[in-house]
Short mmCIF file of C-alpha atoms and ligand atoms in Angstrom, two decimals:
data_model
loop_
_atom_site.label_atom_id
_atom_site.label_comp_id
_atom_site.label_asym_id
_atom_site.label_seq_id
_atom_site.Cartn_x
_atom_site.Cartn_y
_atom_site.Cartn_z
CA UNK H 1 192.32 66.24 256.75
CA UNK H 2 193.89 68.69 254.59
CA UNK H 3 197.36 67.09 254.14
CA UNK H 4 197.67 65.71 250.13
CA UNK H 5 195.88 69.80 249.48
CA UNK H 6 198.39 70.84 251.43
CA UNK H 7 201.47 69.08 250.36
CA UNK H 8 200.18 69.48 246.96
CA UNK H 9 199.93 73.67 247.41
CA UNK H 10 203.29 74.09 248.91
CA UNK H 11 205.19 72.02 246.12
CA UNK H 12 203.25 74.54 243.73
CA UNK H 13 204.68 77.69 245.53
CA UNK H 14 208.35 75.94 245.76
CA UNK H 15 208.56 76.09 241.71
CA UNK H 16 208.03 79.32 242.39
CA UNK H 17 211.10 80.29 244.89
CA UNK H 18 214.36 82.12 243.35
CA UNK H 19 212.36 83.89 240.98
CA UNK H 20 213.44 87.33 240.94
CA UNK H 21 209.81 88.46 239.30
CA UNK H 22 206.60 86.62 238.37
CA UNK H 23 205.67 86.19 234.16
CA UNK H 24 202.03 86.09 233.51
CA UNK H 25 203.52 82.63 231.89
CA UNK H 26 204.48 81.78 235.71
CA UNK H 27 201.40 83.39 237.26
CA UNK H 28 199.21 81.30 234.84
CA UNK H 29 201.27 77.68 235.33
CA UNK H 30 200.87 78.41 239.60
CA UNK H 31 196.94 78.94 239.07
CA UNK H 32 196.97 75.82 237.02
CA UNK H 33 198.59 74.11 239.68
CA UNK H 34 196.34 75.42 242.31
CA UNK H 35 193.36 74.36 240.46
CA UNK H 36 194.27 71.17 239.58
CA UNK H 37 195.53 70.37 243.61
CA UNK H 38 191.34 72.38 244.51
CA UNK H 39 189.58 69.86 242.23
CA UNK H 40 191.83 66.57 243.61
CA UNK H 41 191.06 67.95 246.76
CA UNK H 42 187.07 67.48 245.93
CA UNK H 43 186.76 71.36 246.11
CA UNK H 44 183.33 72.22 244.37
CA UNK H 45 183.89 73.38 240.85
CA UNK H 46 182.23 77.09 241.08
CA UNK H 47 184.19 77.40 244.31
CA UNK H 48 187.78 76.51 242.52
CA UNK H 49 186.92 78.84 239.27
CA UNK H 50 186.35 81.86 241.63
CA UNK H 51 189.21 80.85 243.41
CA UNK H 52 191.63 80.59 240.97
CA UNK H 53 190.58 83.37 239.13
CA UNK H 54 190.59 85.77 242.15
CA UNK H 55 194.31 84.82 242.60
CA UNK H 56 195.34 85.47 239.03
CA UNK H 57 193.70 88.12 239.14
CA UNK H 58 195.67 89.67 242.60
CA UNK H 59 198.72 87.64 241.32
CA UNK H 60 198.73 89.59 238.14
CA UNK H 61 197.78 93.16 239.33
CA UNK H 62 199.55 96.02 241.28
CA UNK H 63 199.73 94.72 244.61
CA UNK H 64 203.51 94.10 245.09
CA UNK H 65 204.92 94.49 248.06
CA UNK H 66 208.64 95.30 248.11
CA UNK H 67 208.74 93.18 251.30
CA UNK H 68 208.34 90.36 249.96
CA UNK H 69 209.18 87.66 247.27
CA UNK H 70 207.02 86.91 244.29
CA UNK H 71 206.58 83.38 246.36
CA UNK H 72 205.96 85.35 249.11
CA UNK H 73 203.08 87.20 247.49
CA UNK H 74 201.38 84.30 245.63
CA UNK H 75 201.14 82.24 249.45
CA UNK H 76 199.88 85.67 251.26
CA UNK H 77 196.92 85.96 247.98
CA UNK H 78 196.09 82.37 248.68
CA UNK H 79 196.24 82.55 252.10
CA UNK H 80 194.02 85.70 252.00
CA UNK H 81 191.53 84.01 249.77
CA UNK H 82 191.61 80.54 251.33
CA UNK H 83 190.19 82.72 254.30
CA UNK H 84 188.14 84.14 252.37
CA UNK H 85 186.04 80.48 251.04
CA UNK H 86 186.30 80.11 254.65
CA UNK H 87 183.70 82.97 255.45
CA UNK H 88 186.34 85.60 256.17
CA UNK H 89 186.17 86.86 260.51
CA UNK H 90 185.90 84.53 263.09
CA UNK H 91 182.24 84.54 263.63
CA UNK H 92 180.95 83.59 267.11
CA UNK H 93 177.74 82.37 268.57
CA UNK H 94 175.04 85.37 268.72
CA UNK H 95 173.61 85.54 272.25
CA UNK H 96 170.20 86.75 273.04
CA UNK H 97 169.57 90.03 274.94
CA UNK H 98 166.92 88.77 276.95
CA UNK H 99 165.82 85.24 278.03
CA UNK H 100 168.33 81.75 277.13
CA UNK H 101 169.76 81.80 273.83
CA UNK H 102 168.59 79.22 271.65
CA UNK H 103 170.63 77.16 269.33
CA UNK H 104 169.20 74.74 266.50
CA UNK H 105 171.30 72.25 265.70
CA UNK H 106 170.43 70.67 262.06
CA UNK H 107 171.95 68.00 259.41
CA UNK H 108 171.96 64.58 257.80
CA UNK H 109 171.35 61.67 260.40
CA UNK H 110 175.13 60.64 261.65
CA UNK H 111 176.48 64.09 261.21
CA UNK H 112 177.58 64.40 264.40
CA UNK H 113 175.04 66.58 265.95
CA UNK H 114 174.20 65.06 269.20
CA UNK H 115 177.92 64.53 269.55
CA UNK H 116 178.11 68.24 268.73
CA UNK H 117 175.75 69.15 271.27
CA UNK H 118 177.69 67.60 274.30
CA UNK H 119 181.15 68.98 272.75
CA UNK H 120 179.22 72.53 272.66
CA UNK H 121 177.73 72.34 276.69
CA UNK H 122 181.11 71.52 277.61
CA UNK H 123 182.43 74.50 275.69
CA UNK H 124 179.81 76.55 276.61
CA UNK H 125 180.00 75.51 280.14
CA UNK H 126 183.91 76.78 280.73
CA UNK H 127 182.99 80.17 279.05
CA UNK H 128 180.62 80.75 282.20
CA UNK H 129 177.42 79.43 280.82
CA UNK H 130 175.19 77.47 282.20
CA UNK H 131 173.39 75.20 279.05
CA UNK H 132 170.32 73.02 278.60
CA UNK H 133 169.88 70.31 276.33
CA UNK H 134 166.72 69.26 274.36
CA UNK H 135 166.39 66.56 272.71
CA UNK H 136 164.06 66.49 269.63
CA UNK H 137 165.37 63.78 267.41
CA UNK H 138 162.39 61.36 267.94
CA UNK H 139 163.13 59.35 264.33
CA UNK H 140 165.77 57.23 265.54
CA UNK H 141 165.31 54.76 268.63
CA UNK H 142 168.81 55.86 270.05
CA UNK H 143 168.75 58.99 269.72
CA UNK H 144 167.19 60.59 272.85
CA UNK H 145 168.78 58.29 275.10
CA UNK H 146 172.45 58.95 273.31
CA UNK H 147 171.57 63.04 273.80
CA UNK H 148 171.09 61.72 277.63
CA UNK H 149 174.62 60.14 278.00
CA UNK H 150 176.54 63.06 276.08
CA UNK H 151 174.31 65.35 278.66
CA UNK H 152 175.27 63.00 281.52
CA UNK H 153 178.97 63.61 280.38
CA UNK H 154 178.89 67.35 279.72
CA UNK H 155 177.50 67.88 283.19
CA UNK H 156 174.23 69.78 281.75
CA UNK H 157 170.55 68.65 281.72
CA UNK H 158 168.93 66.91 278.80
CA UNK H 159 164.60 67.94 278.33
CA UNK H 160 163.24 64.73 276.86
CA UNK H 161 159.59 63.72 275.78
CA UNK H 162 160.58 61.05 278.86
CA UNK H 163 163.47 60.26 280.34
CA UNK H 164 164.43 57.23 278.72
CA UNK H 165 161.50 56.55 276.34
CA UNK H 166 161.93 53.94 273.68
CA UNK H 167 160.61 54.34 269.78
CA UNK H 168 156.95 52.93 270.50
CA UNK H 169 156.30 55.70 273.69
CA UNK H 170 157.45 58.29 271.16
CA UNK H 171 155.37 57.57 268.28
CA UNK H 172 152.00 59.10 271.10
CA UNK H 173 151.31 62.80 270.92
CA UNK H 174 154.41 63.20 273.85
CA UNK H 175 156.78 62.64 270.85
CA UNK H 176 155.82 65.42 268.56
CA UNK H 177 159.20 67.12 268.17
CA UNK H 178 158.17 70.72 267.24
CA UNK H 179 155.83 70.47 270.98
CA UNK H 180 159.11 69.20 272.56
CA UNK H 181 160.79 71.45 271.28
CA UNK H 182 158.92 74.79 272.52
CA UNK H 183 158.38 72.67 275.71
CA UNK H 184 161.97 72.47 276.21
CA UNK H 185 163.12 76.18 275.32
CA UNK H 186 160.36 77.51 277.88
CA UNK H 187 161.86 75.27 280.35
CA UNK H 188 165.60 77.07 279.78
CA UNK H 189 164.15 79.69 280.66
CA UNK H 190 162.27 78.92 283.70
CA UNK H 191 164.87 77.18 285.04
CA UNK H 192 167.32 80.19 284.08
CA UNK H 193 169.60 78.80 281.92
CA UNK H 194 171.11 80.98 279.52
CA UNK H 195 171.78 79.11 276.78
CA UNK H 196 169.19 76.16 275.04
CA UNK H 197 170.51 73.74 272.41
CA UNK H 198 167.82 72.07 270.52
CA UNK H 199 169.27 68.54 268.79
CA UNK H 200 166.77 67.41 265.79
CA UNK H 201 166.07 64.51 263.67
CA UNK H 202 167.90 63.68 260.71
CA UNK H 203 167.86 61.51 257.81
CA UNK H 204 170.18 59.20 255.64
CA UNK H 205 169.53 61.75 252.42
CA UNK H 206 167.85 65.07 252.49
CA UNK H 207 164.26 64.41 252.55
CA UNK H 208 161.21 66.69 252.42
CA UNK H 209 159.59 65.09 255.95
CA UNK H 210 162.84 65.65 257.52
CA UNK H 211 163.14 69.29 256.47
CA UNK H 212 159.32 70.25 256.92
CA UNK H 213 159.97 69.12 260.66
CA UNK H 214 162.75 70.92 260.69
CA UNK H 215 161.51 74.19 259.16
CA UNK H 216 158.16 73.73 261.79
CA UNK H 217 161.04 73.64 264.69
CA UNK H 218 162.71 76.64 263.80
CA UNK H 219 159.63 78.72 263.16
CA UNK H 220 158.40 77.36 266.95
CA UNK H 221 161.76 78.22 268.66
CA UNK H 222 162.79 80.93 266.93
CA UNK H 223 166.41 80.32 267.27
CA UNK H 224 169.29 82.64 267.61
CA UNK H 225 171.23 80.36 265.89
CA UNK H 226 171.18 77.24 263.23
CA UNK H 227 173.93 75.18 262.91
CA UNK H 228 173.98 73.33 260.18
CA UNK H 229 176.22 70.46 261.20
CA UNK H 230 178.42 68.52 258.08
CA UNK H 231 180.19 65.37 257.61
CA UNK H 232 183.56 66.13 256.36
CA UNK H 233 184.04 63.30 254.51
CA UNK H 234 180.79 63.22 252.45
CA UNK H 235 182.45 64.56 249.57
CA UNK H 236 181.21 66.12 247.01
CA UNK H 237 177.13 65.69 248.39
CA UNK H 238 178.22 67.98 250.77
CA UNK H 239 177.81 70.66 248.33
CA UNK H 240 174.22 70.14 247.36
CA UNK H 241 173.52 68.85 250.99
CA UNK H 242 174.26 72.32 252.39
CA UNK H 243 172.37 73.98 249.73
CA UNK H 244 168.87 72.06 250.82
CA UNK H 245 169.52 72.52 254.38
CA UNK H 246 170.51 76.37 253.63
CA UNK H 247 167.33 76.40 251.65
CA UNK H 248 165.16 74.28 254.04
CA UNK H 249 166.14 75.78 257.42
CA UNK H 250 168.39 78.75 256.36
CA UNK H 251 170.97 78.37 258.88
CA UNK H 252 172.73 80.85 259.94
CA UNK H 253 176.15 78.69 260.60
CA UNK H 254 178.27 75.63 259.87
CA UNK H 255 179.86 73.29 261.71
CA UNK H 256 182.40 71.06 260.42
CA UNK H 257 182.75 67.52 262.27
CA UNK H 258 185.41 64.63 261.62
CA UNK H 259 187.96 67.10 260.50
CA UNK H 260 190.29 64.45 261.79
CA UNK H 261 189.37 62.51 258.96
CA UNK H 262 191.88 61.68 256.28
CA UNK H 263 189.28 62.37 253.04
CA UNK H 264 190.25 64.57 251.10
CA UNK H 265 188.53 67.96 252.91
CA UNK H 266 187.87 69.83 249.83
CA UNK H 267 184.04 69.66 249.83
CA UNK H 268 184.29 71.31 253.98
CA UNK H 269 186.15 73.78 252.04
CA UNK H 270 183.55 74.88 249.40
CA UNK H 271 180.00 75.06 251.51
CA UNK H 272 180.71 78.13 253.46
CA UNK H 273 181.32 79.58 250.21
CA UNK H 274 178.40 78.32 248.58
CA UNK H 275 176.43 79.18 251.22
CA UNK H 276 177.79 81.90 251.99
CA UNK H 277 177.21 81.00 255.80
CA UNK H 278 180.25 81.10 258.05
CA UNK H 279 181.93 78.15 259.70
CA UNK H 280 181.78 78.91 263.20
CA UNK H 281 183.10 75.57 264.71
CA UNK H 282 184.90 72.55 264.12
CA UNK H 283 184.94 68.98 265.38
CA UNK H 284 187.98 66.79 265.67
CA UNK H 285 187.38 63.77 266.84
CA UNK H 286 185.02 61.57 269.02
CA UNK H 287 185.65 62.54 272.88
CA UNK H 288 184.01 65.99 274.46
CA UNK H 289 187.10 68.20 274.21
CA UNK H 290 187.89 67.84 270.12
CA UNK H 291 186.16 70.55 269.43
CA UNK H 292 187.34 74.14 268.36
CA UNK H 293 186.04 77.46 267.61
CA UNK H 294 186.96 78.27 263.57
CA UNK H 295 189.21 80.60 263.07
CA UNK H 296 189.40 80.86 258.73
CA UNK H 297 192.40 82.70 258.89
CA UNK H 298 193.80 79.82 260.82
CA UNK H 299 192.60 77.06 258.88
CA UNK H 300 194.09 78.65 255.83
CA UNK H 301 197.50 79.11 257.33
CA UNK H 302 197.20 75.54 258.63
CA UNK H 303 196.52 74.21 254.87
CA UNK H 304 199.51 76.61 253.24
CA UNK H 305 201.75 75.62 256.36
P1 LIG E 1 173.91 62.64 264.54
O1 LIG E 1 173.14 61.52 263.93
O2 LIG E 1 174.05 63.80 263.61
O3 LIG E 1 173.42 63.07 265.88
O4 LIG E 1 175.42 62.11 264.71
P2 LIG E 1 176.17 61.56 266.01
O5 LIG E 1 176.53 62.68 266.92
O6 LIG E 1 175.40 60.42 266.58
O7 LIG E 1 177.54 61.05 265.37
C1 LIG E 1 177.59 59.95 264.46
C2 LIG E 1 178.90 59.21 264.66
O8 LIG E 1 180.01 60.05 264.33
C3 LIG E 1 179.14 58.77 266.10
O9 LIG E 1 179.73 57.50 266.07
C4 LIG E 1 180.12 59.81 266.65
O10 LIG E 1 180.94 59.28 267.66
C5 LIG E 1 180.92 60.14 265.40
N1 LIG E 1 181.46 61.51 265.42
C6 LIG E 1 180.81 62.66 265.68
N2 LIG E 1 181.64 63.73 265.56
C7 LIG E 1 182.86 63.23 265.19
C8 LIG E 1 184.13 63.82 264.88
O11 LIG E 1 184.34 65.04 264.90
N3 LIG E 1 185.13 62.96 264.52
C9 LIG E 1 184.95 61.61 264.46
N4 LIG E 1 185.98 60.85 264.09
N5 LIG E 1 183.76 61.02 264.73
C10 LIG E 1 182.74 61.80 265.09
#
């Protein structure tokens, strides 16, 4: 996903090799660089002027380290700030003291959530949990019937309105997704699973309906998580995307999907930063193993490598 950014970064910190010491001529020419390779990339605006001026900033100050070259230090600043967008530590899943923990999972209709929700059971599943499923995405016809299959492949079991309803069935009282919803979280726990994950409806665009439903789930559940799942290719929407989601639901963490995509990445790069929510997971791909705990420190080594 990240390969023109990154090819485009490292060129940058070439020019900069041999150099026996950095000019604020030279420091200012690299930042140029960087910005200019941030914005190609689709990286929000705000996010590249913090950026860039964080980095001159560092670049220009006291913090040289006789250890290493002035290429050196301009990669380990970028590096450390690139981590930074990235929402700094490794941030994992919050589990509940007492009773199943409860996960919301949230975002734009073809996200990736209920593809998300199988990768995550899986996951879950070979770090000694034991998940549930519910499945509260009642807009689209599909939907709780795809939850179903992903459940069927993850090994864990899917709550539905009913097994195997179709639209009409869940347009009666059975299909009101905040009601599923509680119905399904009291199940986890009286069937003693530790760990719930609630999949909900989403839409083409934001839209108020979609977000009022989604706001009524959250306050019914009361989640110990909400993962607000993004499209990495979306572009630049996925700025002002996050935003009304953050707003809407105030989740609590991101999850990246089709990071195996070859757009351009920038925009996955700037809404944990305008968020300010972590990114706690990413997706890679379509099967029920590409799927990876985010590590920002990682990531940001991966795009300077
Ligand atoms: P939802 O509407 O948010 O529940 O989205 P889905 O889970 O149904 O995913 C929408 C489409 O994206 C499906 O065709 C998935 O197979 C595909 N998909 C989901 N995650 C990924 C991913 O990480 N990479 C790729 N390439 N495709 C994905």
């Amino acid at each position: 996903m990240f390969n023109s950014l990154s090819d485009r970064l490292t060129a940058t910190f070439k020019n900069l090799r041999g150099k026996g010491r950095l000019t604020e001529a030279d420091v200012d020419a690299t930042v140029r660089e960087i910005r200019r390779a941030l914005l190609d990339a689709d990286v929000a605006v705000p996010v590249v002027r913090e950026f860039t001026s964080r980095v001159r900033e560092r670049a220009l100050g006291a913090e040289v380290s006789a250890a290493l070259n002035p290429s050196q230090q301009i990669v380990k600043i970028v590096n450390e700030e690139l981590k930074e967008i990235l929402g700094g530590e490794t941030r994992r899943i919050r589990l509940a003291k007492n009773g199943p923990t409860v996960i919301m999972l949230a975002g734009l209709q073809g996200a990736g959530k209920t593809t998300l929700a199988g990768k995550l059971s899986k996951w879950l599943k070979s770090q000694g949990h034991s998940p549930m499923l519910v499945a509260c995405d009642l807009q689209r016809p599909n939907a709780v019937t795809q939850l179903q299959v992903v459940g069927q492949r993850a090994n864990v079991p899917v709550f539905a309105p009913h097994p195997g309803a179709t639209s009409t069935e869940l347009e009666q009282p059975a299909g009101d997704p905040v009601a599923v919803a509680r119905a399904g979280v009291e199940e986890a726990r009286q069937k003693l699973h530790d760990v719930v994950i609630v999949d909900t409806a989403g839409r083409l665009g934001v839209d108020a309906d979609m977000m009022e439903q989604a706001r009524q789930i959250r306050r019914a559940i009361v989640p110990n998580e909400v993962l607000f799942v993004i499209d990495s290719m979306i572009g630049q929407d996925a700025v002002n995307t996050a935003l009304a989601f953050d707003e809407g639901v105030n989740f609590t963490g991101i999850v990246l999907s089709k990071l195996d995509g070859d757009a351009r990445g920038g925009a996955a790069l700037s809404v944990s930063s305008v968020t300010g929510k972590p990114v706690m997971f990413a997706s890679t791909g379509e099967g029920l193993d590409d799927f990876e705990l985010f590590h920002p420190d990682r990531m940001a080594s991966r795009i300077l490598d």
